[in-house]
Coordinates of C-alpha atoms in Angstrom, one line a residue:
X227 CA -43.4 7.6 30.3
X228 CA -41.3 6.7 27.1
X229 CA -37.8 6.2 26.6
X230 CA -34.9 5.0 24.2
X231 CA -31.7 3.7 24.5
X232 CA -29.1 2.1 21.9
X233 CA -27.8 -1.7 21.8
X234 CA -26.0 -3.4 19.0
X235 CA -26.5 -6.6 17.3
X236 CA -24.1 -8.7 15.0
X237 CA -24.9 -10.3 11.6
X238 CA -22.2 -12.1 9.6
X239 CA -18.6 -10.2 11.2
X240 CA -20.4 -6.9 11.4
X241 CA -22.5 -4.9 14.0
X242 CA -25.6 -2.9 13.4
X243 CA -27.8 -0.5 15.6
X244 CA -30.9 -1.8 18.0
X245 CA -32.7 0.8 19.5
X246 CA -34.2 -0.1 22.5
X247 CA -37.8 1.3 23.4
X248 CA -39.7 1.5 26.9
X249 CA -42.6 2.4 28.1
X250 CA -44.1 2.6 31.5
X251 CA -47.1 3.4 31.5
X252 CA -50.3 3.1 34.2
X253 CA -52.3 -0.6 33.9
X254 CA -52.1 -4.2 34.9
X255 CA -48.4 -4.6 36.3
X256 CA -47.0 -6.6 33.3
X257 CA -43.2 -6.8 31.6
X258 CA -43.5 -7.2 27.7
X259 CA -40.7 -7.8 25.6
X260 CA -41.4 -7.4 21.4
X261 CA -39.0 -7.3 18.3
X262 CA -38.7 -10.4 16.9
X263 CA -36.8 -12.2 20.1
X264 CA -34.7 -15.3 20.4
X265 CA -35.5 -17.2 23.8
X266 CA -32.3 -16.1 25.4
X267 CA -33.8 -12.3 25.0
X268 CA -36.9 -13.1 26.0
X269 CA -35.1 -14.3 29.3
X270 CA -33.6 -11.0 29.8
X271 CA -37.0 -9.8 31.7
X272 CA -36.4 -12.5 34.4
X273 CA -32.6 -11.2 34.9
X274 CA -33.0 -7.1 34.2
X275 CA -36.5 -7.5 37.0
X276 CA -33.7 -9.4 39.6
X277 CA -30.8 -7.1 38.5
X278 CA -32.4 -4.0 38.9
X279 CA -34.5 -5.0 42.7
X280 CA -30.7 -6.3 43.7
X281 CA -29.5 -3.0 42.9
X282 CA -31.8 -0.9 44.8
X283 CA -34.0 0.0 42.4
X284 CA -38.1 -1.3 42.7
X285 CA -39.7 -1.3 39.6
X286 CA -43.0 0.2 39.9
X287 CA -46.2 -2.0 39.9
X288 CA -47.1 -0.4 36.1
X289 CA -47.2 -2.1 32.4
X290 CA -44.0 -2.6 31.1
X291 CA -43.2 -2.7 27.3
X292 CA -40.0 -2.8 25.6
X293 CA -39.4 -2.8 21.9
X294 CA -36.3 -3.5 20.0
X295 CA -36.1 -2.2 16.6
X296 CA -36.0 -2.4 13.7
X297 CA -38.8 -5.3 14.4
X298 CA -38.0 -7.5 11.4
X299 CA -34.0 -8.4 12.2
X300 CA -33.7 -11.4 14.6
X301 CA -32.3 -10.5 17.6
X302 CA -30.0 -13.1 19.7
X303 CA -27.2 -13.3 22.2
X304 CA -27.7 -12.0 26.1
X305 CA -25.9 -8.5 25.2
X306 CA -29.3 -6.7 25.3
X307 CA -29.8 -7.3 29.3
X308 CA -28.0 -3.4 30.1
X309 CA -29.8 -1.4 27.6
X310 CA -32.9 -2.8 28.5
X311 CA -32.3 -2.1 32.1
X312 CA -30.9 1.9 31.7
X313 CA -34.5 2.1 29.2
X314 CA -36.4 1.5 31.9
X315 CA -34.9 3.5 34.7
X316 CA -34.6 6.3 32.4
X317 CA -38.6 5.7 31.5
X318 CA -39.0 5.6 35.0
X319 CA -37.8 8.8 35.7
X320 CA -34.1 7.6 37.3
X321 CA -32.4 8.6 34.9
X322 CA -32.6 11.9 32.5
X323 CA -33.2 10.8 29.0
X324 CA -30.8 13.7 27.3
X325 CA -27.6 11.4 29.4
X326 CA -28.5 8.5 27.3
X327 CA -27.8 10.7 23.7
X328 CA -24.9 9.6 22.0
X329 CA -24.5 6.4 23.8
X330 CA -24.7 2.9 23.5
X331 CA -25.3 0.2 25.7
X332 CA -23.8 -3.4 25.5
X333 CA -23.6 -6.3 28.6
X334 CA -25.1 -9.2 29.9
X335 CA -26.3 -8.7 33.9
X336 CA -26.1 -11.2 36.5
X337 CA -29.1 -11.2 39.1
X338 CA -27.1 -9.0 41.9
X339 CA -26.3 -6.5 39.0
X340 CA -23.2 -7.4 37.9
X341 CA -22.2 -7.0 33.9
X342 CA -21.1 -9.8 32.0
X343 CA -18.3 -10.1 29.3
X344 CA -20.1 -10.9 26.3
X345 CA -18.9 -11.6 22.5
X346 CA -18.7 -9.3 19.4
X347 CA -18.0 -6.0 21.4
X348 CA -15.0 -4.7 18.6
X349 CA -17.5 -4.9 15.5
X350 CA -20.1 -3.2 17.8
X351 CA -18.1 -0.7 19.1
X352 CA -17.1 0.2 15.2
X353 CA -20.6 0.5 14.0
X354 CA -21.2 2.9 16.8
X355 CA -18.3 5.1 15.6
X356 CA -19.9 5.0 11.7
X357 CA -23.3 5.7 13.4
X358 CA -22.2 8.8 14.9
X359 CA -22.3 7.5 18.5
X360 CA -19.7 9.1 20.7
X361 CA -19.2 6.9 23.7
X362 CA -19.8 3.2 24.5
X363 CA -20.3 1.7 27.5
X364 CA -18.8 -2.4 28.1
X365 CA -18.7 -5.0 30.3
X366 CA -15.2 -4.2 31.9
X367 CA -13.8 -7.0 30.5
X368 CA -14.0 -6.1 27.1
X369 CA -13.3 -2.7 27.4
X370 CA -9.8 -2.7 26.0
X371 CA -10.6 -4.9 22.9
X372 CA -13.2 -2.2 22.5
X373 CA -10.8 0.5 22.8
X374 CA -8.5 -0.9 19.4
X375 CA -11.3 1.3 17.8
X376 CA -10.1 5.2 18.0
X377 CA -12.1 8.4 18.2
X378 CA -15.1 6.7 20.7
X379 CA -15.3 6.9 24.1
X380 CA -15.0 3.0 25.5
X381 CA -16.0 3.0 29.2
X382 CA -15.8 0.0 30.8
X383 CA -18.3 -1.1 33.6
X384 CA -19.1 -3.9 36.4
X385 CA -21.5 -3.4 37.8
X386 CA -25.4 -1.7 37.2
X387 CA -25.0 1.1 39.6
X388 CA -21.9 2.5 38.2
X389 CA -23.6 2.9 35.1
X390 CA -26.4 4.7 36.7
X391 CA -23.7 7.0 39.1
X392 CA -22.1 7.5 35.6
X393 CA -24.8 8.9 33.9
X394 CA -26.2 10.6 36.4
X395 CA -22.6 12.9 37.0
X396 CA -21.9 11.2 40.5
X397 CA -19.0 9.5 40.0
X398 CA -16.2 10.0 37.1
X399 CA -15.2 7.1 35.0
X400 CA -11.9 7.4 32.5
X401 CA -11.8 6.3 29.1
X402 CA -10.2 2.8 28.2
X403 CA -7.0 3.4 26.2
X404 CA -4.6 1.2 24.2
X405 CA -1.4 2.1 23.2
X406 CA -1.5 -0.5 19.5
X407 CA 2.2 0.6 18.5
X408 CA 3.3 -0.6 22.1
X409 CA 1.9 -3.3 22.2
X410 CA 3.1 -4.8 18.8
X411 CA 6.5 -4.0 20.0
X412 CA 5.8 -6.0 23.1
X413 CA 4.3 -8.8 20.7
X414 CA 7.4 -8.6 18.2
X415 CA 9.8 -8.9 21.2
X416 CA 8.6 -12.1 22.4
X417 CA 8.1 -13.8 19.4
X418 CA 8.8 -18.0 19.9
X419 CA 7.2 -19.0 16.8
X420 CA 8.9 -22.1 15.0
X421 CA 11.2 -21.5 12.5
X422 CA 12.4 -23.5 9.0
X423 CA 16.0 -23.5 10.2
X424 CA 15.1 -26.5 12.7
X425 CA 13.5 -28.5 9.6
X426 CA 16.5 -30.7 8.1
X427 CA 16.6 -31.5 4.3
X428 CA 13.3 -31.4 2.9
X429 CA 14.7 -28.9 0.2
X430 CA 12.5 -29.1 -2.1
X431 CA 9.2 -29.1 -0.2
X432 CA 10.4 -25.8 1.3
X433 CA 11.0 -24.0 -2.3
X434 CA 7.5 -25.2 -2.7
X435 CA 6.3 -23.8 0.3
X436 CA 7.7 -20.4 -0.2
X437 CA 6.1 -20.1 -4.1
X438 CA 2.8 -20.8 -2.2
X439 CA 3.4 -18.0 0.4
X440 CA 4.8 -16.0 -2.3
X441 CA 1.6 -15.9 -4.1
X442 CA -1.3 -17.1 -1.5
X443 CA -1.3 -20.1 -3.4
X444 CA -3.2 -23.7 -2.4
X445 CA -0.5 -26.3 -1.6
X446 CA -0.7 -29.9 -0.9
X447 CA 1.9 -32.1 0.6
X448 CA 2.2 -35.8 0.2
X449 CA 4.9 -38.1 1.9
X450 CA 5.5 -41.1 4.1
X451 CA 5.1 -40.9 8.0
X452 CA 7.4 -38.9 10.0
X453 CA 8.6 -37.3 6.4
X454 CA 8.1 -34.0 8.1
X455 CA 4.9 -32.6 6.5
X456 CA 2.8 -31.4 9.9
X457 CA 6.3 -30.1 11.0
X458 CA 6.8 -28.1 8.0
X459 CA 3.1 -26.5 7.4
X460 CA 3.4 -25.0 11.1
X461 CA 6.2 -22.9 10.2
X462 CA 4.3 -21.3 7.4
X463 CA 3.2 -18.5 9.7
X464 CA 6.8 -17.8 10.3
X465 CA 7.5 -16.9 6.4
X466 CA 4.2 -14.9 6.2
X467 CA 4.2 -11.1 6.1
X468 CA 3.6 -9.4 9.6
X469 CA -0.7 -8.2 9.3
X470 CA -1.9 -4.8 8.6
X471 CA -3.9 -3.2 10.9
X472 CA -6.7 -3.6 8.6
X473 CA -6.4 -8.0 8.6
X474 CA -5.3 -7.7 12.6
X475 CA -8.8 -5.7 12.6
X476 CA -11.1 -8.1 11.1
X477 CA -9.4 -10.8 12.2
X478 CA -9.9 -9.6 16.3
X479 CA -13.9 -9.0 14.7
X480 CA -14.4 -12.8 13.8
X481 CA -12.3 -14.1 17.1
X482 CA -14.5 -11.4 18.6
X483 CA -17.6 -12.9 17.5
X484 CA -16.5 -16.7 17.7
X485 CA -15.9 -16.1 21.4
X486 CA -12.1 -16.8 20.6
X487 CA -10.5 -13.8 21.8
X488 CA -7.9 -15.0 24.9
X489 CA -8.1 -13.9 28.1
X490 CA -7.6 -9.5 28.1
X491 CA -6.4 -10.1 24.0
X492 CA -7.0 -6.4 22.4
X493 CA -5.9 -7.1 18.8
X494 CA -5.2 -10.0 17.0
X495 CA -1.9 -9.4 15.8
X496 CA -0.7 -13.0 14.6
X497 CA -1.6 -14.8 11.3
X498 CA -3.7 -17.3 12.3
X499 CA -3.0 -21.4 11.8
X500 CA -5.7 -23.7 12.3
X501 CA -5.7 -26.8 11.9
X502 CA -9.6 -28.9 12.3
X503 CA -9.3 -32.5 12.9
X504 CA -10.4 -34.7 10.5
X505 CA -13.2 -35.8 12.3
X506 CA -14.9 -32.3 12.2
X507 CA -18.3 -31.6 10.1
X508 CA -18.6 -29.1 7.5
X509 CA -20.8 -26.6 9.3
X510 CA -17.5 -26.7 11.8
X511 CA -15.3 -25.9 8.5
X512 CA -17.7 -23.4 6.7
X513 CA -19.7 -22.1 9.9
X514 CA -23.3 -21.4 10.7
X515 CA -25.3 -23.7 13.0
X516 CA -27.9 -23.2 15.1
X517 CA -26.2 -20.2 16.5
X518 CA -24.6 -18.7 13.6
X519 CA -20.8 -18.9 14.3
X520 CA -17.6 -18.1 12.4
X521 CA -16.1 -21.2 10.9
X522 CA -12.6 -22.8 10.6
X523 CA -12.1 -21.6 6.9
X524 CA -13.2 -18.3 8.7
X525 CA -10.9 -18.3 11.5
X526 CA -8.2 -19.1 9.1
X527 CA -8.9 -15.6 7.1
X528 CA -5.3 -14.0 6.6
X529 CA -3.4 -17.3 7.4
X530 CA -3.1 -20.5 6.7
X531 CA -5.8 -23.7 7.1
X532 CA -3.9 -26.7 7.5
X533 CA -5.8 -30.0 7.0
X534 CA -3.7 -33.0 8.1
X535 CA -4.4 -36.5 6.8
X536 CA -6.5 -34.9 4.2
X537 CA -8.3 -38.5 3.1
X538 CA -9.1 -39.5 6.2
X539 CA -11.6 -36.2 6.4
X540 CA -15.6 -37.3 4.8
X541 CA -15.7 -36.4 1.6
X542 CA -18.6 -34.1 1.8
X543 CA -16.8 -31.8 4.9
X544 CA -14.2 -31.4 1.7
X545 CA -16.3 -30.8 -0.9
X546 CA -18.0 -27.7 1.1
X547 CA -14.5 -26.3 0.8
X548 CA -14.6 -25.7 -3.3
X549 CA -16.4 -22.6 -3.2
X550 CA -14.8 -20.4 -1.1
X551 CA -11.6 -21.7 -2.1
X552 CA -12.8 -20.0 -5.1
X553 CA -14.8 -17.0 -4.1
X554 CA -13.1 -15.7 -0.4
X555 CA -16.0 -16.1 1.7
X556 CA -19.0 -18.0 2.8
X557 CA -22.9 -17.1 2.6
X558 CA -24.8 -19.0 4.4
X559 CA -28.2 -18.6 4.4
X560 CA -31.1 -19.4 7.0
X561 CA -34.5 -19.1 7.5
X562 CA -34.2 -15.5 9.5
X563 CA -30.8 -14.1 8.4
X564 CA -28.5 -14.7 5.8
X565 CA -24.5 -14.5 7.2
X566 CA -21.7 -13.6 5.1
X567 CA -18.3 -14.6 6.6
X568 CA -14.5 -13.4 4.8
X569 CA -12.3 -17.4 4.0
X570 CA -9.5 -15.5 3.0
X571 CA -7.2 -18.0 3.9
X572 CA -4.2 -20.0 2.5
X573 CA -5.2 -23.6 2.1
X574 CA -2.4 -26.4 3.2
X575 CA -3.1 -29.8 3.4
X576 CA -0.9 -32.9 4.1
X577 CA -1.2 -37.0 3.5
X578 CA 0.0 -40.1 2.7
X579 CA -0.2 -41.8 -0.5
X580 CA -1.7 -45.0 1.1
X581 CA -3.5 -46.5 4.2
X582 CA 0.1 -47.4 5.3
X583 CA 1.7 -44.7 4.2
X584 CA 4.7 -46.0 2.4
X585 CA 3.5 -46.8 -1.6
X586 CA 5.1 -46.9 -3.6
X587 CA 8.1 -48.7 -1.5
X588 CA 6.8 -52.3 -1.7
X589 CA 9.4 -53.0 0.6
X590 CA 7.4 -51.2 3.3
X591 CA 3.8 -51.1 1.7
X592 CA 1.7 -53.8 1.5
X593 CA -1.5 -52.4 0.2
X594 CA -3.3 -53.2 -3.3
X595 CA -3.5 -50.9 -5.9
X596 CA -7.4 -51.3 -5.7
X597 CA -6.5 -50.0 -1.8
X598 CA -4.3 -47.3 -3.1
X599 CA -7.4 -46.2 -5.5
X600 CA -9.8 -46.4 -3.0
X601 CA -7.5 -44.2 -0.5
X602 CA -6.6 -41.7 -3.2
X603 CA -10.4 -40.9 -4.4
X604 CA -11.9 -39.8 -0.8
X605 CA -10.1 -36.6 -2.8
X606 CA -12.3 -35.6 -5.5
X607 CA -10.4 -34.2 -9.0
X608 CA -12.6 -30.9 -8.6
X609 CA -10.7 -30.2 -5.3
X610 CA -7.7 -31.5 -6.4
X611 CA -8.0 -29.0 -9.5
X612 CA -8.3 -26.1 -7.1
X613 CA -4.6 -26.6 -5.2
X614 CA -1.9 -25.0 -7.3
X615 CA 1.0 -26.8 -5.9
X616 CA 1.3 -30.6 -4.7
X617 CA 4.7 -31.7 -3.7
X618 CA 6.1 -34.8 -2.8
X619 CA 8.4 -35.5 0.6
X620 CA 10.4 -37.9 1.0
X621 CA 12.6 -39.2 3.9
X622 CA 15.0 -37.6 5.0
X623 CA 18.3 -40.0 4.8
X624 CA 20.0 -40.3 8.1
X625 CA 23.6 -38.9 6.3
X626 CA 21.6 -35.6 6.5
X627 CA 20.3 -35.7 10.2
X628 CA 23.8 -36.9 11.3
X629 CA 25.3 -33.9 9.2
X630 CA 22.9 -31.0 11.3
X631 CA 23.4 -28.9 8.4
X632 CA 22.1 -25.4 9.2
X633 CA 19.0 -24.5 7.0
X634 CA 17.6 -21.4 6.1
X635 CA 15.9 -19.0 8.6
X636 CA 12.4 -17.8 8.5
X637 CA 13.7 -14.2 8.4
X638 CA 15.9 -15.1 5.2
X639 CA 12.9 -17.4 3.2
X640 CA 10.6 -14.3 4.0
X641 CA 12.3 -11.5 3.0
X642 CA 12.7 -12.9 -0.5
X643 CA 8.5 -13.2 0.0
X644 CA 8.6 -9.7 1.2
X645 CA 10.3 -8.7 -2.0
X646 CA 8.0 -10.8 -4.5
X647 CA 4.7 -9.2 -2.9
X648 CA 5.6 -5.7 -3.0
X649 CA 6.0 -6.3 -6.9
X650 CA 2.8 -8.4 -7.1
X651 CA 1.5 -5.2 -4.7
X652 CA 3.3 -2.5 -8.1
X653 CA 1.7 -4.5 -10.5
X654 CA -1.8 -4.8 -9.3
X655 CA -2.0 -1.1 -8.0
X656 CA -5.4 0.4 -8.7
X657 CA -7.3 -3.0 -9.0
X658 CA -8.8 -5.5 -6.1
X659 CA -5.9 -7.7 -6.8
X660 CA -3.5 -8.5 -4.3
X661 CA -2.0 -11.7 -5.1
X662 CA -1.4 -13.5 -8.3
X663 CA -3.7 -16.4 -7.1
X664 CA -6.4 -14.1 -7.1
X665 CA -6.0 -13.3 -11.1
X666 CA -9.1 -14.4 -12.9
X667 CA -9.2 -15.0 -16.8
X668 CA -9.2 -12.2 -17.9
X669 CA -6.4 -10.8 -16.2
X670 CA -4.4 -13.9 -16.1
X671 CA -4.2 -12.6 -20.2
X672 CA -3.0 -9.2 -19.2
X673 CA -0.3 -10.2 -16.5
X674 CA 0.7 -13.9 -17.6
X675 CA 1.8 -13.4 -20.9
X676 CA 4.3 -16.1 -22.5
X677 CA 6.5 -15.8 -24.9
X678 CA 6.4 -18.1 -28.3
X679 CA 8.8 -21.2 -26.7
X680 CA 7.0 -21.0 -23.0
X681 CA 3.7 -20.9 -24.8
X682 CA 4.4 -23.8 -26.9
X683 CA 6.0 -25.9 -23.8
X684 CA 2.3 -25.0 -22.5
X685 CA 0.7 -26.4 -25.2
X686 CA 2.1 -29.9 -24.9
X687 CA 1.6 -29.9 -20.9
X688 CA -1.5 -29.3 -21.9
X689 CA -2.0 -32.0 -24.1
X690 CA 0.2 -34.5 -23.0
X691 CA -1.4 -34.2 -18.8
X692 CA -4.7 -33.6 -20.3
X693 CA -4.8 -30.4 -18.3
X694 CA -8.4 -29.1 -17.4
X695 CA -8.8 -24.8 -18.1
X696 CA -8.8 -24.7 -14.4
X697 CA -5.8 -26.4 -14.0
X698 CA -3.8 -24.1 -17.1
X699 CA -4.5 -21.1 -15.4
X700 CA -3.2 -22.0 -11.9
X701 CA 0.0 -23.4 -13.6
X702 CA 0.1 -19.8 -15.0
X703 CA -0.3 -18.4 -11.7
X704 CA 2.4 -20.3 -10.1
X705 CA 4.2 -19.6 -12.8
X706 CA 4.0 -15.3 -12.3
X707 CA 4.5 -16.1 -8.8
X708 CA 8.1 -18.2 -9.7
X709 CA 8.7 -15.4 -12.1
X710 CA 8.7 -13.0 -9.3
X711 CA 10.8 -14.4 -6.6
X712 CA 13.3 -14.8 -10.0
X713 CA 12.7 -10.7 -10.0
X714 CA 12.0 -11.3 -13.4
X715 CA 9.1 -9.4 -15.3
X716 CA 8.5 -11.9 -17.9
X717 CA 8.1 -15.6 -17.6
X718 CA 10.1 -17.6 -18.3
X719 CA 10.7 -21.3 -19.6
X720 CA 12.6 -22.1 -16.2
X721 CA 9.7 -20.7 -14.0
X722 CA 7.0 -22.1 -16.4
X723 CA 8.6 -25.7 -15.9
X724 CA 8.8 -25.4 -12.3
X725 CA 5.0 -24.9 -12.0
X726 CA 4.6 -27.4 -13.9
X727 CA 5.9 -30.1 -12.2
X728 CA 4.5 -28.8 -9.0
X729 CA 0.7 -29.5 -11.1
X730 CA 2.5 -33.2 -12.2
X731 CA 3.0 -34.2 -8.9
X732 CA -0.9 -35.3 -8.4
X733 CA -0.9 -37.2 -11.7
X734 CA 1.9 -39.6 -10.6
X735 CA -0.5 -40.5 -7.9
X736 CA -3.4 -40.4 -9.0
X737 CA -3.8 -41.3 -12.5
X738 CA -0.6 -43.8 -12.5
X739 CA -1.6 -45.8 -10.2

């Protein structure tokens, strides 16, 4: 007897269909597994035979073939174990094949039947709603990060015979449901995140921060120990917009599919800050592996990736980095599947300007300028070119610690962002645009136009820091981005000098020295 049931796969942050084949047929009692396996599928015979005999349920002494298609996609993971399972009791007659239309099958099975969390269930669940599928059945633990997708049926299970009673009418299950409005309010209500107002002084590097945030711009932040930097770049989150449903939505997909997703987490509702340590390889950065897996740069889609003592990273883990700076995802291709992966994300890094830390205070810093030179160049001038703003901290003087002065809020520094991205949101209506660091030549022309004293400032920067094009149209950017926290349509010769000096900063350090 044949029979057919439905599994899902993932490749890059997406799922697509498997249909799973069996046939039982008469012959030399065998158990073949075809489709172009990885060796954790082909294992799924050993537990789905144990699984099924623990459940009450003999297989019959009779050759056993099961097919996943389409034949020429890769499969991987152990998600395939209960679909494989309900083909053949269905094929074996214990099961009617017209219960298995419309549904698909996801879990991993433990020998005495049980079903498995496994990863990647929200991007599966949403191809199964495109695909026209109208219920899905889960390990129980998933079911509610399942459920975030509307208009399916999300059943969760745990065990093999409560699939089979379901199917079979015996027993009832209910739908999983999640109330998303409720539980954002929840989130909202017991929010602890750090705020600027705890940060003393540092003036300066906070305007700085908030241009960035303003316009999803690349910032870099170089100072002495204890200067505050790390402290600072963790309360970036706090001055970013809350996510749309559509970034809480693809971010929960990637978690999904990294295996990140905490304990019962439905949505991803937070923007993410991650922050690698600076021993990490690039394929931890970019992704892929051996097991294709999200990345940091991937994780960090929507929010900010904060690289602390950026030097001390290997210069080829940052040079990986330049392309999707640039482009706002990663392909990476291998022999069996290429992967496509969203790095939407807000690049922040902090470090000293020396081994020590304290050039140039030659009180403090005893380091050559060959040292300096040496230090400074781990960070090549391509990378360099792509981060907009670089800003110098200094210490804070004890007159101002002493003084506690109360500093801006979060709320305050990002309702004036607020304010700047719905214009940046009015401008760019009807294109793919949605911030003014994503303006390419061509519109940087339309939307970045200077007037004849703020194009002739332009012109000596230009000459005078021996500007590459790269680096004139970020200065531009940063300067549209100025120009709209200023509420001001055109830009002016204030905002263009601020963004200036925000590109200057790197020179003092690195071509002075």
């Amino acid at each position: 007897m044949f029979s057919k049931a439905f599994s899902a796969s993932i490749i890059g942050i997406d799922g697509y269909i498997i249909q799973v084949e069996a046939d039982v047929s008469d012959g030399l009692p065998l158990f073949d597994l075809v489709g172009f396996l990885a060796s954790e599928v082909k294992e799924a015979k050993e537990r789905v035979k144990i699984a099924l005999k623990n459940s009450g349920y003999l297989l019959p002494p009779k050759r056993i073939t099961i097919n996943l298609s389409p034949a020429d996609i890769r499969k991987e993971g152990t998600a395939f174990d209960l679909p494989i399972a309900i083909a053949i009791l269905a094929a074996s007659g214990f099961i009617p094949q017209e219960n298995l239309e419309n549904t698909l099958f996801i879990g991993e099975m433990s020998l005495d039947g049980r079903i498995n969390t496994v990863t990647g269930i929200l991007p599966i669940v949403n191809a199964a709603k495109k695909e026209g599928f109208t219920r899905c059945i889960v390990p129980k633990a998933n079911a509610r990060e399942g459920a975030i997708i509307h208009d399916i049926g999300v059943f969760g299970v745990e065990s093999l015979s409560e699939v089979i009673s379901f199917l079979n009418g015996t027993t009832m299950m209910d739908e999983e449901f999640i109330d998303i409005g409720e539980m954002l309010q929840e989130y909202y209500k017991l929010d602890n995140s750090p705020d600027f107002s705890e940060i003393i002084g540092q003036e300066s590097a906070k305007r700085a921060i908030e241009i960035a945030v303003a316009g999803q711009h690349n910032a870099l932040l170089i100072g002495t120990p204890g200067s505050g930097k790390t402290m600072l770049a963790k309360r970036i989150p706090s001055i970013m917009p809350e996510l749309s449903f559509d970034e809480s939505l693809e971010l929960t997909k990637i978690y999904s599919i990294a295996g990140k997703l905490k304990n019962n987490q439905a949505l991803v509702v937070e923007r993410p800050f991650r922050s690698p340590h600076h021993s990490s390889t690039s394929v931890a950065l970019i992704g892929g592996g051996r097991f294709a897996k999200p990345g940091e740069i991937t994780m960090a889609s929507h929010g900010v990736l904060f690289l602390d003592e950026l030097p001390e990273f290997h210069r080829g883990t940052l040079e990986v980095l330049r392309q999707p700076l640039e482009e706002k995802c990663i392909t990476i291709n291998r022999l069996n599947a290429t992967y496509t992966y969203p790095a939407n994300f807000m690049l922040v890094a902090a470090m000293n300007p020396c081994l020590c830390g304290y050039f140039p205070d030659r009180n403090k810093c005893n380091c050559s300028i060959p040292q300096v030179k040496k230090y400074l160049n781990k960070i090549s001038r391509p990378l360099l070119d792509r981060i907009d703003i670089c800003m110098e901290m200094l210490q804070v003087d004890y007159k101002d610690l002493k003084q506690n002065k109360k500093s801006e809020s979060s709320m305050e520094i990002r309702q004036r962002i607020l304010n700047a991205r719905k214009i940046q949101l009015e401008r760019y209506q009807g294109t793919d645009i949605l911030f003014n660091s994503s303006l390419g030549p061509k519109t940087i022309l339309k939307y970045c136009k200077l007037g004849k004293k703020e194009t002739h400032m332009l012109e000596e920067a230009f000459a005078k820091m021996n500007l590459s094009a790269r680096a004139y149209h970020r200065i531009l950017k940063v300067a549209r981005t100025i120009a709209d926290l200023d509420e001001s349509e055109d830009i002016k010769e204030r905002h263009l000098c601020e963004a200036i000096i925000y590109r200057s900063m790197d020179k003092k350090f690195w071509e002075e020295v």
